[in-house]
Tab-separated table of C-alpha atoms and ligand atoms in Angstrom:
chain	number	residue	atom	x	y	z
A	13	UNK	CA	-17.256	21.661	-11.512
A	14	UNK	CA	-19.083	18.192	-11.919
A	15	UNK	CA	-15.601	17.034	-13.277
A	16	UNK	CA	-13.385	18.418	-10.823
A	17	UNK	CA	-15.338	17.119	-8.294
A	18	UNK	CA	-15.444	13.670	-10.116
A	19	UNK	CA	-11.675	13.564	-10.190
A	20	UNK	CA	-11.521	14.862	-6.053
A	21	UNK	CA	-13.538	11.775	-5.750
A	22	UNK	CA	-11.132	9.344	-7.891
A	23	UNK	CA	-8.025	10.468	-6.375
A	24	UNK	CA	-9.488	9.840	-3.017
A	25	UNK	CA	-10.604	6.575	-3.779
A	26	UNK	CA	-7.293	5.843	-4.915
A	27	UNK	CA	-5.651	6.665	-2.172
A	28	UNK	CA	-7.493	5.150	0.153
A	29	UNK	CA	-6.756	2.009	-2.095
A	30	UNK	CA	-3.169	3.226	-1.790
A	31	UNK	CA	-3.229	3.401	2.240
A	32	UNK	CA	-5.379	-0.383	2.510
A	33	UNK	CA	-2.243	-1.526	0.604
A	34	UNK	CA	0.410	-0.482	2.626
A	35	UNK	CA	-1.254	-1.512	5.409
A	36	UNK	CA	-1.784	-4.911	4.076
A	37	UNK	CA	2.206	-4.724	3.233
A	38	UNK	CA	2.228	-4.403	7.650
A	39	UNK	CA	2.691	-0.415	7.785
A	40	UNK	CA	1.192	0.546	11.087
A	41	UNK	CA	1.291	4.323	10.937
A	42	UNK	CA	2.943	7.072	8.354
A	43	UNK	CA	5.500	9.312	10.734
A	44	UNK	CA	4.481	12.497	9.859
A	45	UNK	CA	7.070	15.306	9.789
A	46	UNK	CA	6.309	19.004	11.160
A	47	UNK	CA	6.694	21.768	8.439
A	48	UNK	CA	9.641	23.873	8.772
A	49	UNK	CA	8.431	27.136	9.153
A	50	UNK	CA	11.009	29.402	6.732
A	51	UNK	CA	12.019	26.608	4.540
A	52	UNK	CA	9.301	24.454	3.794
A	53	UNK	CA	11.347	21.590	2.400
A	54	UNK	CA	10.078	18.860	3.797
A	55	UNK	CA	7.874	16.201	2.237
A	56	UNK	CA	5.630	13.889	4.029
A	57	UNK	CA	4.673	10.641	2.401
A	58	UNK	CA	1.718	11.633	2.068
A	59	UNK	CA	2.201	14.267	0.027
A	60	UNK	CA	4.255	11.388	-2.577
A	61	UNK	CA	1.284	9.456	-1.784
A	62	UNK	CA	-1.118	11.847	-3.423
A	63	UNK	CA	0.799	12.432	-6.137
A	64	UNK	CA	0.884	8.982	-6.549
A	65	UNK	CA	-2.858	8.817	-6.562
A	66	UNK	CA	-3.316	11.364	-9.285
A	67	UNK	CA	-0.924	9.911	-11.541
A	68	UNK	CA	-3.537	6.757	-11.035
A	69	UNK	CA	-6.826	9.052	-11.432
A	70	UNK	CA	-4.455	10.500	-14.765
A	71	UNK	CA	-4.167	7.060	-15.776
A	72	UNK	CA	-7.422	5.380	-15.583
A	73	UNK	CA	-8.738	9.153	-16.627
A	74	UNK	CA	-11.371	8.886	-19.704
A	75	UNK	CA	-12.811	12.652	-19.160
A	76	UNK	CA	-11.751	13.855	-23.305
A	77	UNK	CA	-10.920	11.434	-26.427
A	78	UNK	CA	-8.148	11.433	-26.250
A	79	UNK	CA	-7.686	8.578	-24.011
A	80	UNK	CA	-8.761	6.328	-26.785
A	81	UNK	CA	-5.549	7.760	-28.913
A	82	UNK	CA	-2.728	7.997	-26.332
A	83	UNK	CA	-0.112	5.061	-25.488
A	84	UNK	CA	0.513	6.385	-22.325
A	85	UNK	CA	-0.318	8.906	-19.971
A	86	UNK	CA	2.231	11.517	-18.735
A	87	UNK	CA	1.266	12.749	-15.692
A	88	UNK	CA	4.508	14.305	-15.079
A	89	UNK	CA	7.755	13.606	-12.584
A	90	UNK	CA	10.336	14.887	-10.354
A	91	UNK	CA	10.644	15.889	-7.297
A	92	UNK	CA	7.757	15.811	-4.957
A	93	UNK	CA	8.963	19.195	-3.694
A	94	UNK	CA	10.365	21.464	-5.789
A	95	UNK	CA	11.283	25.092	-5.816
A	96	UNK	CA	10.734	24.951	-9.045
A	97	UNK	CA	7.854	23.207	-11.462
A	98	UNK	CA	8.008	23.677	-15.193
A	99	UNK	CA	4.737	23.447	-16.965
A	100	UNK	CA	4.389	22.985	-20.868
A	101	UNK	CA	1.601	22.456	-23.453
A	102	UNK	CA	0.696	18.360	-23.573
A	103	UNK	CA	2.907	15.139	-24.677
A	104	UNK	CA	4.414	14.914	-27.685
A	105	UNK	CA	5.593	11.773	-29.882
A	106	UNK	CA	8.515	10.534	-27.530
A	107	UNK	CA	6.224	11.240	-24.151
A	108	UNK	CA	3.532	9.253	-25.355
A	109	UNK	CA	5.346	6.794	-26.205
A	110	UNK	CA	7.693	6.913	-22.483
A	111	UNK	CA	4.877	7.865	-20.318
A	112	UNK	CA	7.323	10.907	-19.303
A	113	UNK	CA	6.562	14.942	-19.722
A	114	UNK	CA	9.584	16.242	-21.946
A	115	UNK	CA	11.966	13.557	-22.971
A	116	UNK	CA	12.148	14.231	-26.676
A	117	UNK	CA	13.973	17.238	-28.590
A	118	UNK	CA	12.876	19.817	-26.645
A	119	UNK	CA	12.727	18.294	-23.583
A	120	UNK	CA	16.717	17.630	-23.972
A	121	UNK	CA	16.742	21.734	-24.299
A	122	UNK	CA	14.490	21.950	-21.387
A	123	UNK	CA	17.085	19.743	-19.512
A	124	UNK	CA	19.848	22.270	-20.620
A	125	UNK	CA	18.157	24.871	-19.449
A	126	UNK	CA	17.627	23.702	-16.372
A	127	UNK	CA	21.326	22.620	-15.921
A	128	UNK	CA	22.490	25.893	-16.953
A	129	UNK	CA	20.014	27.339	-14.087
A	130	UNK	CA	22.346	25.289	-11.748
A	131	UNK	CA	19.832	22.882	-10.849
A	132	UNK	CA	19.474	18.807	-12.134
A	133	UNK	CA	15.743	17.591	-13.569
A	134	UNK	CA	15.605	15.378	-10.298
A	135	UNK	CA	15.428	19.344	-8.537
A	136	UNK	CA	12.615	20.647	-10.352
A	137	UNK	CA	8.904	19.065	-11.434
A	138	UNK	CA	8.217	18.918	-15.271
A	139	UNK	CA	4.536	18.662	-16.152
A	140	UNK	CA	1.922	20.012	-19.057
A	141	UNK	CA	-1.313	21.282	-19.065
A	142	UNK	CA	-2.718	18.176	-21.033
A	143	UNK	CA	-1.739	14.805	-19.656
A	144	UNK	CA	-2.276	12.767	-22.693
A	145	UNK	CA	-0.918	13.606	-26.264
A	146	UNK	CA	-3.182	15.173	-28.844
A	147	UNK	CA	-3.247	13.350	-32.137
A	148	UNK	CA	-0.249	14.932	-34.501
A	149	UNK	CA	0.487	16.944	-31.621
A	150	UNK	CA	-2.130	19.282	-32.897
A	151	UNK	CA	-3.418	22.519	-30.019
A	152	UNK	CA	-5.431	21.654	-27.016
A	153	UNK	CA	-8.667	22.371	-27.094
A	154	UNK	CA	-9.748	24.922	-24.732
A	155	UNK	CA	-12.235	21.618	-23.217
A	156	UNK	CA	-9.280	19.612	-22.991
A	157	UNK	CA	-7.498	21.656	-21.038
A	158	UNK	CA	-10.598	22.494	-18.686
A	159	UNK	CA	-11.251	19.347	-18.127
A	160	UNK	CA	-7.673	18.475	-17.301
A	161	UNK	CA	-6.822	21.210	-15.740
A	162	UNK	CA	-8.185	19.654	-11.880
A	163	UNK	CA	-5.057	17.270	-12.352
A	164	UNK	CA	-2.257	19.838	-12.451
A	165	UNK	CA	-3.988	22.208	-9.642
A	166	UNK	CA	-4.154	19.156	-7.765
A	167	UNK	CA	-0.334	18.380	-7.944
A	168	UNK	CA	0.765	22.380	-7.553
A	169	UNK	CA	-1.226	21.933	-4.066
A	170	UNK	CA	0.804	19.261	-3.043
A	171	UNK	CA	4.287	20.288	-4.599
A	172	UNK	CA	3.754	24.220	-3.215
A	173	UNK	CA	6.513	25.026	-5.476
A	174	UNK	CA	7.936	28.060	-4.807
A	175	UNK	CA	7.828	29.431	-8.637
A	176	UNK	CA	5.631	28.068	-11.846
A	177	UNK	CA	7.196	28.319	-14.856
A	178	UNK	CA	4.814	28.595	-17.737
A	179	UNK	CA	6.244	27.223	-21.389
A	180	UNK	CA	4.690	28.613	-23.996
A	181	UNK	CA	1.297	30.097	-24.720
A	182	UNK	CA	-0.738	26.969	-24.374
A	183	UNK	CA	1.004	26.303	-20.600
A	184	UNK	CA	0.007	30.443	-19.950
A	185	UNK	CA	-3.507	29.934	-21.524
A	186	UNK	CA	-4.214	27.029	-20.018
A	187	UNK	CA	-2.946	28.332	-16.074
A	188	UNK	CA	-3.776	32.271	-16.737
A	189	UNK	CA	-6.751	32.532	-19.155
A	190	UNK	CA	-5.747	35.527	-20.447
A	191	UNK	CA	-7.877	37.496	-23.446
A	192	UNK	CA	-8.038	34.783	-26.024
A	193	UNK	CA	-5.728	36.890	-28.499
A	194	UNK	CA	-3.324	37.309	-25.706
A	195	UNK	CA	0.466	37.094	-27.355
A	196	UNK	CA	3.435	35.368	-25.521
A	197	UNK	CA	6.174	37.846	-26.404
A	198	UNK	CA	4.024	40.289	-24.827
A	199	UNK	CA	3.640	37.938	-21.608
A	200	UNK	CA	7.284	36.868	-20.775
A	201	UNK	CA	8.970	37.682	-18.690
A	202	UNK	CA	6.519	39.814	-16.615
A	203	UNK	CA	5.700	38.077	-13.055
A	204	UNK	CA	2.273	36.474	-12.539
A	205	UNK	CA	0.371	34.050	-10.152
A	206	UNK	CA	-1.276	31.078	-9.991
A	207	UNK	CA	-2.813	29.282	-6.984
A	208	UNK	CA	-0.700	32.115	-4.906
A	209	UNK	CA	2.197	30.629	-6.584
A	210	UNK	CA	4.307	33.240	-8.208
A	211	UNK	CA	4.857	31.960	-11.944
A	212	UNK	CA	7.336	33.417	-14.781
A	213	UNK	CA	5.738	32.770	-18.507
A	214	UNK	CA	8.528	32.435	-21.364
A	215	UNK	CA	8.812	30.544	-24.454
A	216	UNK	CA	8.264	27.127	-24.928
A	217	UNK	CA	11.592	24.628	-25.987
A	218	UNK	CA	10.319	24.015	-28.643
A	219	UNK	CA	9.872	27.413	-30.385
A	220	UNK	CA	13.382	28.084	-29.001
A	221	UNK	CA	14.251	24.356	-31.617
A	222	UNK	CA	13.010	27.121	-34.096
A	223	UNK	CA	14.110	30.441	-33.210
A	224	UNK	CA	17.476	30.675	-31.662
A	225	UNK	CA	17.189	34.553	-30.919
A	226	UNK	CA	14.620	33.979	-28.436
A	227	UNK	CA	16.754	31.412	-26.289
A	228	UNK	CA	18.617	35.053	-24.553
A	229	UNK	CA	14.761	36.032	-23.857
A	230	UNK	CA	14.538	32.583	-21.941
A	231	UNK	CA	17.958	32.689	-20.311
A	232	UNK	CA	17.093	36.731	-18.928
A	233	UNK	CA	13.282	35.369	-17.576
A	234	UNK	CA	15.375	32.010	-15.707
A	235	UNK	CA	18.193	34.340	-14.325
A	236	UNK	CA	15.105	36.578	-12.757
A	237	UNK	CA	13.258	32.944	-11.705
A	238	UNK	CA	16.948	32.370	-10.077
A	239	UNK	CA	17.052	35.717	-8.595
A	240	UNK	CA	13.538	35.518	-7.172
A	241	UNK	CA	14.588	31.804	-5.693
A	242	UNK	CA	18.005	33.704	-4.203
A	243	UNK	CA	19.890	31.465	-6.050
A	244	UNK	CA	23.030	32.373	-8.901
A	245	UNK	CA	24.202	30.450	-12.014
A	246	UNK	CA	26.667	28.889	-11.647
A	247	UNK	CA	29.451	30.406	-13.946
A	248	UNK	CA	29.896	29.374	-17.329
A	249	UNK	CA	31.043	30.291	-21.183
A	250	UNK	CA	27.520	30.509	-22.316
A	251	UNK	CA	23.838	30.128	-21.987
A	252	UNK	CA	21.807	27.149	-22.617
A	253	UNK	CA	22.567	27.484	-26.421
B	327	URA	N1	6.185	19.558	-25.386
B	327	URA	C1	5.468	19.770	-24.269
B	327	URA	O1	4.812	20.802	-24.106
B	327	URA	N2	5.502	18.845	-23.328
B	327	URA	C2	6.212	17.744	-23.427
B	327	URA	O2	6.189	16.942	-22.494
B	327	URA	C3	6.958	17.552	-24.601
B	327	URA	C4	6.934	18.469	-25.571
């Protein structure tokens, strides 16, 4: 609590930081738009404003070690309001390196995957439960991902995606706490919530890298994401394989 509360406190300061420098740069006022009530698509600058600010708080963030190990923090991109946000387990090699959540191996299958759904990255948000890499890319620790957990609840309340989609047990873990021995084959596929937000767990890329089978498991969990989104494929000779 002390730390979420701590990082409430740092991502106000920063944007208040954020605000005294726009309106050193002359901005006068922020034109707010009213929410559509059906389709909430619309994004005020505030709400890229705040995102913004956390991927400040994320970057100046010192809460766990492992700020003295990572090159760069990833606190995730896209768009500011998505239908959809993908969620996976912490940076790996290529993200620390980039700064950006899924850009190596299995973030190229993540980007098929999301093409195949009919949709580009720049539609969706991609972000993990960790925002800086683990040494060797070895597990979270159940800490870690407490103590960054405040970061990604903070950006799902400003996205309000309409669907979460969890990647792999550390992402469903780390949102769901489920029984410790919980098993992800077991969990796909089956709706849950977060935050009110509906969310669809399913394997991560990466095991997919591994285990080809699974990648029809994947594409039957995105097609019900797609249905649940009243959206269709768009036709093609095959799945993301
Ligand atoms: N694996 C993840 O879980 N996240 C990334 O950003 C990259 C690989």
């Amino acid at each position: 609590m002390h730390a979420e509360r701590q990082i409430l406190n740092d991502i106000l300061n920063d944007l208040e930081t954020y605000l005294e420098d726009l309106e050193s740069q002359g901005l006068k006022e922020i034109p707010m738009q009213p929410r559509a009530s059906k389709v909430d698509s619309s994004v005020g600058p505030l709400d890229s404003a705040g995102l913004e600010s956390i991927a400040v708080a994320v970057g100046n963030c010192r809460l766990c070690g492992l700020h003295r190990t990572r090159t760069k923090t990833v606190p995730g991109q896209g768009c500011p309001h998505p239908e959809l946000l993908f969620v996976g387990e912490a940076p790996g090699e290529d993200e620390d390196r980039q700064g950006m959540a899924f850009v190596g191996r299995a973030g190229q299958l993540l980007t098929k995957i999301i093409e195949a759904m009919g949709l580009r990255r720049e539609d969706v948000f991609i972000a993990n439960i960790l925002k800086c890499r683990p040494p060797n890319n070895r597990r979270p620790t159940p800490e870690e991902m407490d103590l960054c957990l405040p970061y990604l609840s903070s950006q799902i309340a400003l996205l309000r995606p309409k669907i979460i989609v969890a990647l792999g047990a550390t992402a469903v873990a780390g949102l769901l706490r489920p029984e410790p021995d919980f098993k992800i084959s077991h969990m796909r596929g089956k709706w849950r919530e977060f935050d009110g937000v509906p969310l669809m767990p399913t394997y991560h890329p990466s095991y997919l890298l591994r285990n080809n089978a699974a990648k029809a498991e994947v594409w039957i969990d995105m097609q019900n994401v797609l249905k649940k989104l009243g959206r269709v494929p768009p036709p093609r000779s095959g799945n993301a394989g």
